[in-house]
mmCIF file of C-alpha atoms in Angstrom:
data_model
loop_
_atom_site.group_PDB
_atom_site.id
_atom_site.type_symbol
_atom_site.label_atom_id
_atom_site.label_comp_id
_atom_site.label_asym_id
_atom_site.label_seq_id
_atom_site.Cartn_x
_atom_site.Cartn_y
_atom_site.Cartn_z
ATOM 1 C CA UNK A 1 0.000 0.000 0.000
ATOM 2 C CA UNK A 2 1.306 3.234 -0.991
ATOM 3 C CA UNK A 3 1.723 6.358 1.595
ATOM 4 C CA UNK A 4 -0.952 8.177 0.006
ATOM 5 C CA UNK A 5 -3.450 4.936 0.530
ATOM 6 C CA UNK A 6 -2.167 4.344 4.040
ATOM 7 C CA UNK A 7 -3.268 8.106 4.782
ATOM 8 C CA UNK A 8 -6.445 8.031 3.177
ATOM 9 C CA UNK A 9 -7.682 4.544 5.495
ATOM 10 C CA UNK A 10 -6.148 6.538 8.736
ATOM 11 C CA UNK A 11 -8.862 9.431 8.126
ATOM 12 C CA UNK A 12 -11.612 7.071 7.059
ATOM 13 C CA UNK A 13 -10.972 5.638 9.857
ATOM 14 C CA UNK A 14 -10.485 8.221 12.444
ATOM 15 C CA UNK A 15 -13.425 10.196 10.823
ATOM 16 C CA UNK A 16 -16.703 10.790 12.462
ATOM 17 C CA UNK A 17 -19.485 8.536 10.141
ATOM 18 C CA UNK A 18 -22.487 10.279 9.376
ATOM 19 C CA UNK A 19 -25.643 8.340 8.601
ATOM 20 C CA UNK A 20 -25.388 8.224 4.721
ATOM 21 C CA UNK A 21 -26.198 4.687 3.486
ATOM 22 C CA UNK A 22 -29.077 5.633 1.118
ATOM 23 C CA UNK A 23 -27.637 9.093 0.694
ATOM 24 C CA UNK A 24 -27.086 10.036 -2.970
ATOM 25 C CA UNK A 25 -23.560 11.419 -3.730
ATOM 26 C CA UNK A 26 -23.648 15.479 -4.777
ATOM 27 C CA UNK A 27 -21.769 15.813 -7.682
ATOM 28 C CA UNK A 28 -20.826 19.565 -8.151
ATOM 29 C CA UNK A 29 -18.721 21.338 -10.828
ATOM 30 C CA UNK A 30 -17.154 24.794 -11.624
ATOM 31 C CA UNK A 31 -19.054 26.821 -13.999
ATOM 32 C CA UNK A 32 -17.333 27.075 -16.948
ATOM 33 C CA UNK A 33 -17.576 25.337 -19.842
ATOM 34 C CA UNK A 34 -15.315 21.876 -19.525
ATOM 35 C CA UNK A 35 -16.528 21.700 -15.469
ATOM 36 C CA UNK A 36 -19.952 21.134 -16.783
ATOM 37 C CA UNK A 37 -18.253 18.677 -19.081
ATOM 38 C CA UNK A 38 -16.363 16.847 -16.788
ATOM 39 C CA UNK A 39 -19.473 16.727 -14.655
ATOM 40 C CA UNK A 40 -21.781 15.177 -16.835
ATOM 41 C CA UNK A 41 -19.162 12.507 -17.499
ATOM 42 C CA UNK A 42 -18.994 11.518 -13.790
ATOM 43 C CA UNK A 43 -22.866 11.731 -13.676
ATOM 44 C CA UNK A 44 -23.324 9.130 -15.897
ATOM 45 C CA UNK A 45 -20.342 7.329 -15.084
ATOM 46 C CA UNK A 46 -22.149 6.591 -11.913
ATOM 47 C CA UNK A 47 -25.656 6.169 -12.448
ATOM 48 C CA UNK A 48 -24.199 3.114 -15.125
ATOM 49 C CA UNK A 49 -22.075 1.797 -11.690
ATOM 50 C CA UNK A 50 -25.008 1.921 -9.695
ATOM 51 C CA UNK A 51 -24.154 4.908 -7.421
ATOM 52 C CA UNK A 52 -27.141 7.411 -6.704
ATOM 53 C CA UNK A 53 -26.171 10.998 -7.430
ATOM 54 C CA UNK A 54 -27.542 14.152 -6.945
ATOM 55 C CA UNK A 55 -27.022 17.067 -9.910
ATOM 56 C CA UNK A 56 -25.202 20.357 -8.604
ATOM 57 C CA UNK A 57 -23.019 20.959 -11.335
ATOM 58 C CA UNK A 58 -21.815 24.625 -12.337
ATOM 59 C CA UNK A 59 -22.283 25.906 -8.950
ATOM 60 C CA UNK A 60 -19.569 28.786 -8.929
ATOM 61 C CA UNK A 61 -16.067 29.227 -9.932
ATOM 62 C CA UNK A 62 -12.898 27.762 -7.729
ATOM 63 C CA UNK A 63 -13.423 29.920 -4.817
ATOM 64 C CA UNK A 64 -16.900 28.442 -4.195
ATOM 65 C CA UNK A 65 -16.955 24.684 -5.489
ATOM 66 C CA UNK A 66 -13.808 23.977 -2.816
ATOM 67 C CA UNK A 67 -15.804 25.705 -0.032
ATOM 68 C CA UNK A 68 -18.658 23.401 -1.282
ATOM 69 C CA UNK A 69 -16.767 20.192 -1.199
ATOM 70 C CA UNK A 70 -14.808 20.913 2.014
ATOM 71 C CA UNK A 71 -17.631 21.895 3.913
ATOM 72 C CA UNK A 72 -19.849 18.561 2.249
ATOM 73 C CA UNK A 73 -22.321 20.529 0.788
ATOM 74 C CA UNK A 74 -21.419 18.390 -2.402
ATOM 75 C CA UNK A 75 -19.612 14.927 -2.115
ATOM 76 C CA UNK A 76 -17.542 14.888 -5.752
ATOM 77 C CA UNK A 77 -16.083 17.484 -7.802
ATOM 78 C CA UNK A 78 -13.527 18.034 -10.618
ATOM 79 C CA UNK A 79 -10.495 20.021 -9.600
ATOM 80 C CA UNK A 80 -6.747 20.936 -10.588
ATOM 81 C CA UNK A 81 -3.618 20.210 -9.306
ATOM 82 C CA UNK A 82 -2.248 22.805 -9.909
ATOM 83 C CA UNK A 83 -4.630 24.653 -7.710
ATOM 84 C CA UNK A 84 -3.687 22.994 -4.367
ATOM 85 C CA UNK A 85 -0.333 25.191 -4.778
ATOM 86 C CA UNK A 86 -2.821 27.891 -3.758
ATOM 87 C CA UNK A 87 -5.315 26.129 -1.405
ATOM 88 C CA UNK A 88 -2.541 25.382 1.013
ATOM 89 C CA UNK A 89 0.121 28.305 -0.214
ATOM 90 C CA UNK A 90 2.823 26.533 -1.525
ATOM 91 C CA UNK A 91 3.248 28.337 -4.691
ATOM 92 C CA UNK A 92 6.808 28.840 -4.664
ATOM 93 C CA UNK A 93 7.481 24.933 -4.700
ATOM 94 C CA UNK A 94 8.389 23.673 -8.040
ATOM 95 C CA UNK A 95 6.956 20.476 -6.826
ATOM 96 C CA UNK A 96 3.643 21.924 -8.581
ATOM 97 C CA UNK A 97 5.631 21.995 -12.288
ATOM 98 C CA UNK A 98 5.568 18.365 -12.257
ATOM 99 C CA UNK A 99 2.883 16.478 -13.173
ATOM 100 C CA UNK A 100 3.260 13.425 -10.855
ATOM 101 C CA UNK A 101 4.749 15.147 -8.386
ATOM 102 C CA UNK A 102 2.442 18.175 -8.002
ATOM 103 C CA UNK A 103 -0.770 15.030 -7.922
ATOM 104 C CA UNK A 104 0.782 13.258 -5.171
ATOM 105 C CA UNK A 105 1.357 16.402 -3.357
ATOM 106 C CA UNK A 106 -2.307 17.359 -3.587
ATOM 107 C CA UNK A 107 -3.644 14.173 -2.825
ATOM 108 C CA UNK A 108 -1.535 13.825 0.787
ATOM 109 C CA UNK A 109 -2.263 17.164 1.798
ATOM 110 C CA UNK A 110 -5.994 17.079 0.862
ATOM 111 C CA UNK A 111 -6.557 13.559 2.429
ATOM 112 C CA UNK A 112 -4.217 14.215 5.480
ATOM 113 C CA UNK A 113 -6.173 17.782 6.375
ATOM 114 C CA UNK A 114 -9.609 17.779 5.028
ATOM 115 C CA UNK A 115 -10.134 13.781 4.113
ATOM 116 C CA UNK A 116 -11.054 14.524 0.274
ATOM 117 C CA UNK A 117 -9.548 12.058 -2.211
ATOM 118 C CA UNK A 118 -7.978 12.687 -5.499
ATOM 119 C CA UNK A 119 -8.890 9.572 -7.846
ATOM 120 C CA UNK A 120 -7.061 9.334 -11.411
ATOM 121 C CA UNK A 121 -5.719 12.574 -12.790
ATOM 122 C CA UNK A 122 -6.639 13.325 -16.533
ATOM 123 C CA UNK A 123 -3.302 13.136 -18.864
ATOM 124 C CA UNK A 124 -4.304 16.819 -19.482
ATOM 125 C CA UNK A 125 -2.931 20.413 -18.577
ATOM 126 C CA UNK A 126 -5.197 22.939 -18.452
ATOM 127 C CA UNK A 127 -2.692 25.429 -17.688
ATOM 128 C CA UNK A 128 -2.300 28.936 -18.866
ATOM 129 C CA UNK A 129 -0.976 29.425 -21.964
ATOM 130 C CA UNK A 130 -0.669 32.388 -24.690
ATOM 131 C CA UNK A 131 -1.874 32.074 -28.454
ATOM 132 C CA UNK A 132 -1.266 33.793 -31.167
ATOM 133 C CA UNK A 133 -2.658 33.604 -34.580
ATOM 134 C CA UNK A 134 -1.717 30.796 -37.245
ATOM 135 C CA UNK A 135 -0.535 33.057 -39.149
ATOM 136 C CA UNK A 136 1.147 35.393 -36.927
ATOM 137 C CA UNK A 137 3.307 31.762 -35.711
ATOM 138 C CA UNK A 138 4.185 31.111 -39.731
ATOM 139 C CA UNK A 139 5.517 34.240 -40.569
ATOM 140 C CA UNK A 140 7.546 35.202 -37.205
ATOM 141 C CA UNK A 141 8.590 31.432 -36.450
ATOM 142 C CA UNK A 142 6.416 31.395 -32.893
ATOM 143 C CA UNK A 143 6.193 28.230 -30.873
ATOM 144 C CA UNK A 144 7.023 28.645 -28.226
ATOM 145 C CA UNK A 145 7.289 31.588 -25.399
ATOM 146 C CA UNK A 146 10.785 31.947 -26.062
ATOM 147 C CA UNK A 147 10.149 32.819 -29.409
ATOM 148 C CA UNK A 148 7.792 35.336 -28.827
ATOM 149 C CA UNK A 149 10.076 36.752 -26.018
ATOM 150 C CA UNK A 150 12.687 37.620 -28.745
ATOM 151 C CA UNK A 151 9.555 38.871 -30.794
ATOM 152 C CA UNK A 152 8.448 41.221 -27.854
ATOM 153 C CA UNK A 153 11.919 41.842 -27.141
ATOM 154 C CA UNK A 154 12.657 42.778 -30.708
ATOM 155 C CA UNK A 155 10.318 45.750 -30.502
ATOM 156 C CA UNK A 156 7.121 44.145 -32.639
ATOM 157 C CA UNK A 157 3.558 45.160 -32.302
ATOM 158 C CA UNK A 158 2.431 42.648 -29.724
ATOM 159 C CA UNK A 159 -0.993 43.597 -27.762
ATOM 160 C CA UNK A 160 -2.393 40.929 -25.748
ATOM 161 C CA UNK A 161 -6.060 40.119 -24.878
ATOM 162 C CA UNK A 162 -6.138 38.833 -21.199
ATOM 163 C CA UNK A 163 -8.392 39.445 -17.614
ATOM 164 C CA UNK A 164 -6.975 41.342 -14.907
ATOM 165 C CA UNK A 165 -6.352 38.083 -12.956
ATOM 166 C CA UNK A 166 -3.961 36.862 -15.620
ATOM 167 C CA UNK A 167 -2.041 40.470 -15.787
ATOM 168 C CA UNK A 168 -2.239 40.880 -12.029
ATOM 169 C CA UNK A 169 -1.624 37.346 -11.111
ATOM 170 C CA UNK A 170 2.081 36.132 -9.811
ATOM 171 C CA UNK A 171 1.179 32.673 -11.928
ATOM 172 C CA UNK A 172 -0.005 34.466 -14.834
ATOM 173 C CA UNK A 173 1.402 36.720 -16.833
ATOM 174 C CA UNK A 174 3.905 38.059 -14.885
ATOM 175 C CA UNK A 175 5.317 34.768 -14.373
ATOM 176 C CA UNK A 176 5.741 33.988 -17.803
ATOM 177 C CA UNK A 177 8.123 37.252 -17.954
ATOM 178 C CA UNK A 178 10.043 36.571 -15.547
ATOM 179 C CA UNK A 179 10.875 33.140 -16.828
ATOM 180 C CA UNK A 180 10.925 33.943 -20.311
ATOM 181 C CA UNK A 181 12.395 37.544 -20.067
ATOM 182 C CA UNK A 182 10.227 40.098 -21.509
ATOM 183 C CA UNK A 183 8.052 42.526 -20.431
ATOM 184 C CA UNK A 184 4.507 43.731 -21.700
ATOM 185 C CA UNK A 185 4.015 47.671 -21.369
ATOM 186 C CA UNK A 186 0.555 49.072 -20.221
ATOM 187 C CA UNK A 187 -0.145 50.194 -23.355
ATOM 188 C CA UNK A 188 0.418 46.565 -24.995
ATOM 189 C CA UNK A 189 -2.788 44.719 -22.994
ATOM 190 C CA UNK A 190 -6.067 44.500 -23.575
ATOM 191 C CA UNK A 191 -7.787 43.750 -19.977
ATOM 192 C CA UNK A 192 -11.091 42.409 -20.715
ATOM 193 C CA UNK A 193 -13.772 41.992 -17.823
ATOM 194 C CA UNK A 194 -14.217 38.575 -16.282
ATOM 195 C CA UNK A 195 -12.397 35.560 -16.935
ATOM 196 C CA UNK A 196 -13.875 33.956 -19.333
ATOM 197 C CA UNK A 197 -11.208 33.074 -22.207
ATOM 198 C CA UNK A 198 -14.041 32.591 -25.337
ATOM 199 C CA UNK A 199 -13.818 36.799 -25.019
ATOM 200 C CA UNK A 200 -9.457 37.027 -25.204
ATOM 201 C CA UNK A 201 -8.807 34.063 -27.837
ATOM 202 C CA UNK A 202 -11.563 36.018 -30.000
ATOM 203 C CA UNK A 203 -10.241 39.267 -29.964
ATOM 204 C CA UNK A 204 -7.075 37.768 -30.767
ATOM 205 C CA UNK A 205 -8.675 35.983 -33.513
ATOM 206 C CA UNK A 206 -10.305 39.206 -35.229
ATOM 207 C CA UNK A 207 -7.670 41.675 -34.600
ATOM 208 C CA UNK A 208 -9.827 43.506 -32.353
ATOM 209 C CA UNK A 209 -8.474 46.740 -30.804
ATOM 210 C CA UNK A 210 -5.040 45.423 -32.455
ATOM 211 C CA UNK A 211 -5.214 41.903 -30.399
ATOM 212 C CA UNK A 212 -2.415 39.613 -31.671
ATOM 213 C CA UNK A 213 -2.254 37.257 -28.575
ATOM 214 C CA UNK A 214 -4.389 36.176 -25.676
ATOM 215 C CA UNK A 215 -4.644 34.633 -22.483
ATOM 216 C CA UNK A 216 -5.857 31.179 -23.215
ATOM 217 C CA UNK A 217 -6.093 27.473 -21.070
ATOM 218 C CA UNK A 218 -4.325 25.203 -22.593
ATOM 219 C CA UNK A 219 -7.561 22.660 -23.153
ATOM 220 C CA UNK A 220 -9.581 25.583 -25.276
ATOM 221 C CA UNK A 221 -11.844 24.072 -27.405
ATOM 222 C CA UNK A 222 -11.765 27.010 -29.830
ATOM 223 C CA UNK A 223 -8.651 27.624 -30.278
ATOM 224 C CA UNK A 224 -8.034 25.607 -33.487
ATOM 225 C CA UNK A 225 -10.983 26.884 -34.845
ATOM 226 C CA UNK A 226 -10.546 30.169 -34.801
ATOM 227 C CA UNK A 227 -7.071 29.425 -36.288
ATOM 228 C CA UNK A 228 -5.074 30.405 -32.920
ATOM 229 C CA UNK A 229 -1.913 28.462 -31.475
ATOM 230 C CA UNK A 230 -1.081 28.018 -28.111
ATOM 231 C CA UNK A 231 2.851 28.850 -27.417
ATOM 232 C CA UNK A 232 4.596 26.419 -25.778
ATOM 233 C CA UNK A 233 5.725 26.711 -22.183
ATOM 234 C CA UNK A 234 9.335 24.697 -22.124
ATOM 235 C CA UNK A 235 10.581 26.475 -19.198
ATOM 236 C CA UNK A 236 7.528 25.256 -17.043
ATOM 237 C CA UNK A 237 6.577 28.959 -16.046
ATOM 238 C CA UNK A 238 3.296 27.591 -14.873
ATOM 239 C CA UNK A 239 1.991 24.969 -12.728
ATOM 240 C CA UNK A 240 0.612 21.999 -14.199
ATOM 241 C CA UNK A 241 -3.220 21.463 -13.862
ATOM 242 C CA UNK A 242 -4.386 18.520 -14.477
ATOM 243 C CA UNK A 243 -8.330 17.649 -14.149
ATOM 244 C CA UNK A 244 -8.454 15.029 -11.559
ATOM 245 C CA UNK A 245 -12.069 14.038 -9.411
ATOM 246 C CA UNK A 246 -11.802 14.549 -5.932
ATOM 247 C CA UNK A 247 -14.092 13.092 -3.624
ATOM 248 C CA UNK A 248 -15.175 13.541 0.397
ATOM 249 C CA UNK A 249 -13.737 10.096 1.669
ATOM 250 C CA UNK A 250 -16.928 9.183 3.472
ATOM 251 C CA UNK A 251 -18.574 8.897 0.381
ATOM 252 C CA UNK A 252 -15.830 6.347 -1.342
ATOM 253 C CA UNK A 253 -16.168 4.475 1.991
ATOM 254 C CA UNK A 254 -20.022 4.432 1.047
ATOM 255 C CA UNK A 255 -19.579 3.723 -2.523
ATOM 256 C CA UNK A 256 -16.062 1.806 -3.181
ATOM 257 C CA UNK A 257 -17.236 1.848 -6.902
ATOM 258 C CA UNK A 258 -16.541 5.642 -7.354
ATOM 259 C CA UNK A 259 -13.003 5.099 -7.938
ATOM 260 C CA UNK A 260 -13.220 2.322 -10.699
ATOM 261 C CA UNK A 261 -15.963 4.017 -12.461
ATOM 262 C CA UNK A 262 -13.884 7.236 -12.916
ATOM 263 C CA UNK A 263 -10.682 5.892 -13.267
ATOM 264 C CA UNK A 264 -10.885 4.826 -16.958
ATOM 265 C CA UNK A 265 -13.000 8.093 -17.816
ATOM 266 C CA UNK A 266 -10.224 10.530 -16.855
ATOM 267 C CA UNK A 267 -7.124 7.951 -18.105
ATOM 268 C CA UNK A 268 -8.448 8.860 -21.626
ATOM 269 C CA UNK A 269 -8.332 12.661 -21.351
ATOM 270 C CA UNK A 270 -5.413 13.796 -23.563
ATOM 271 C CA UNK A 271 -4.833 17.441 -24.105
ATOM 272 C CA UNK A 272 -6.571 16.807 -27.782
ATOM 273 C CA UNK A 273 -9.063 14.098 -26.390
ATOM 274 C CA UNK A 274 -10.369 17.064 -23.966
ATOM 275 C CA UNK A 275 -9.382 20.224 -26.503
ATOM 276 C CA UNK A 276 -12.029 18.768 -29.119
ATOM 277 C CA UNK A 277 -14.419 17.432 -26.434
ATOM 278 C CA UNK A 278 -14.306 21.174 -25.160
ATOM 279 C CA UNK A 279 -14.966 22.344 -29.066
ATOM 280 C CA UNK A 280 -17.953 20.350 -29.765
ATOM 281 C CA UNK A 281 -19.670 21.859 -26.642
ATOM 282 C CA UNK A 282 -17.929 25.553 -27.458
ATOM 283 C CA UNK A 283 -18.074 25.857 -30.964
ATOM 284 C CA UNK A 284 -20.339 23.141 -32.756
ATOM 285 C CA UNK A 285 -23.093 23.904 -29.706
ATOM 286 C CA UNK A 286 -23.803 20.481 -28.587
ATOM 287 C CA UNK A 287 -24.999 19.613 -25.124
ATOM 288 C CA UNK A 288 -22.470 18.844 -22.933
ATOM 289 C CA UNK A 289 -24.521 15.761 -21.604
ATOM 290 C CA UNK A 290 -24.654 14.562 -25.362
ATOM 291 C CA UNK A 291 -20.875 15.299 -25.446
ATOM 292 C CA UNK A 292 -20.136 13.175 -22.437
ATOM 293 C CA UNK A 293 -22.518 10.110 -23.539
ATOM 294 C CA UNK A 294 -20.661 9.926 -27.076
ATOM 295 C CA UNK A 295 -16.743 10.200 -25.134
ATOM 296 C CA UNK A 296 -18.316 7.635 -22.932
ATOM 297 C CA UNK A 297 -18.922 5.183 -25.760
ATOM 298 C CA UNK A 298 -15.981 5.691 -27.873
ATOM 299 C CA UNK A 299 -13.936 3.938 -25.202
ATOM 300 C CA UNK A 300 -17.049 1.117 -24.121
ATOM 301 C CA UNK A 301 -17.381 2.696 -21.279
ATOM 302 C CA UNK A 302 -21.425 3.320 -21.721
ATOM 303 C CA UNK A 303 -22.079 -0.215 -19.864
ATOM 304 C CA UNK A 304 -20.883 -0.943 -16.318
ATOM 305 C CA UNK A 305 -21.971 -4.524 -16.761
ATOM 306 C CA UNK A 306 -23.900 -4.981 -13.514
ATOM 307 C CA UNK A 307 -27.603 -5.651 -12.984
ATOM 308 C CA UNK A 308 -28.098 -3.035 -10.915
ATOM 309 C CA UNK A 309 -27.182 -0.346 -13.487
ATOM 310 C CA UNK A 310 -30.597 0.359 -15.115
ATOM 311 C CA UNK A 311 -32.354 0.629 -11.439
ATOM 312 C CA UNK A 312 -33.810 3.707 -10.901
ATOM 313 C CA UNK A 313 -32.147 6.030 -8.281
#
């Protein structure tokens, strides 16, 4: 047994048990886009493994779907790694730049201080990234963030589309010039209300107001199709953020057959797996249950293959 297992049975253990047998689990979600996604997946990932759930997905952004799942107000939710940096202030550890390293991080301190459980992480960074047009990449040889560094650097027009979080941010932008070395003048963003990225990658897209980049997450649906590319990040200025469930460990106890019902749903969520998952919702404006049922049966996972699956809940 591994040290992250051995620390999850010491809370379930030590934990208080609440009366909970026939209680459904809550599945919430953040409210954008790919967390109603995400949610939909688990949903009917386990109504098919015979768990009872209860629909609470899109509830808020970051700030209020934690305090949701830490105080139990929902039992199951999708969140990034990356994020713990910030839930328990460890953001100058590089520990969080690493994939493996950053999940097993999460998933000790999480289960250790506030018995939630991270299951299987999605293969998938939905970090920050910046994009530039297609076009814009061809002609001035852009890839990556070093490149446009010596682009900024060289005294081109660059403006950049991006919300005040991602300017003001020590893990946004201003962390990508530090690493990268370059610096973005006043005059040279576009700060757009909210932060919603559908509103940056599009100016970027149309030239608005002279947009030539934007703030972007590195699973955008859109970005292909409104011929952007995301600029690589080989430095690691960011954290990586990988989708991963997490669930209140009371509930596993209560339903064991959380954990093998998600596992194989999130194993198959690639960067372009969830990128054109993301664009069929975003851009061809299909539900994201629909979405979620067709992902589902692409990889035969649409049948749990117990007799209690079709019983109603």
């Amino acid at each position: 047994m591994t040290r992250r297992e051995l620390l999850i049975c010491a809370f379930a253990a030590a934990a208080p048990r609440t009366t909970r047998a026939a209680a459904p689990v809550v599945v919430g979600s953040k409210l954008d886009l790919e967390g109603g996604l995400l949610g939909q997946m688990i949903l009917l990932s386990l109504e098919r493994a015979g768990v009872p759930t209860e629909n609470r997905l899109q509830i808020g952004p970051t700030a209020i779907a934690r305090a949701a799942l830490l105080s139990g107000a929902i039992d199951l939710s999708v969140e990034y790694t990356g994020n713990a940096a910030f839930f328990f202030h460890q953001e100058d550890d590089e520990i969080w730049k690493d994939a493996k390293g950053g999940y097993i991080r999460a998933a000790e301190l999480d289960a250790t201080r506030n018995g939630l459980v991270w299951l299987t992480p999605a293969p998938a960074d939905n970090t920050w990234v910046i994009a530039v047009p297609a076009k814009l990449a061809k002609a001035a040889s852009l890839a990556t963030l070093e490149d446009f560094a010596r682009f900024v650097n060289a005294g081109n027009r660059v403006r950049l589309a991006a919300s005040a979080e991602f300017v003001e941010s020590a893990a946004g932008l201003p962390a990508f010039e530090t690493i990268y070395g370059f610096k973005l003048r006043a005059a040279q963003l576009l700060i757009l209300s909210g932060g919603e990225t559908s509103a940056t990658i599009k100016a970027a897209a149309d030239g608005i107001s002279g947009v030539n980049a934007a703030m972007a997450y590195g699973t955008d649906g859109a970005l292909e199709s409104l011929g952007l590319v995301a600029l690589g990040d080989p430095r690691h200025a960011e954290p990586v953020y990988a989708p991963t469930p997490v669930v209140r460990a009371a509930a596993l106890e209560d339903y064991p057959q959380i954990r093998a019902a998600l596992d194989p749903v999130f194993a198959g969520l690639d960067l372009a797996t969830l990128r054109d998952l993301n664009k069929k919702v975003a851009i061809e404006g299909l539900p994201a249950r629909e979405v979620a049922q067709t992902y589902l049966a692409a990889r035969g996972l649409d049948h749990c293959g117990h007799d209690h699956c079709g019983r109603d809940h």
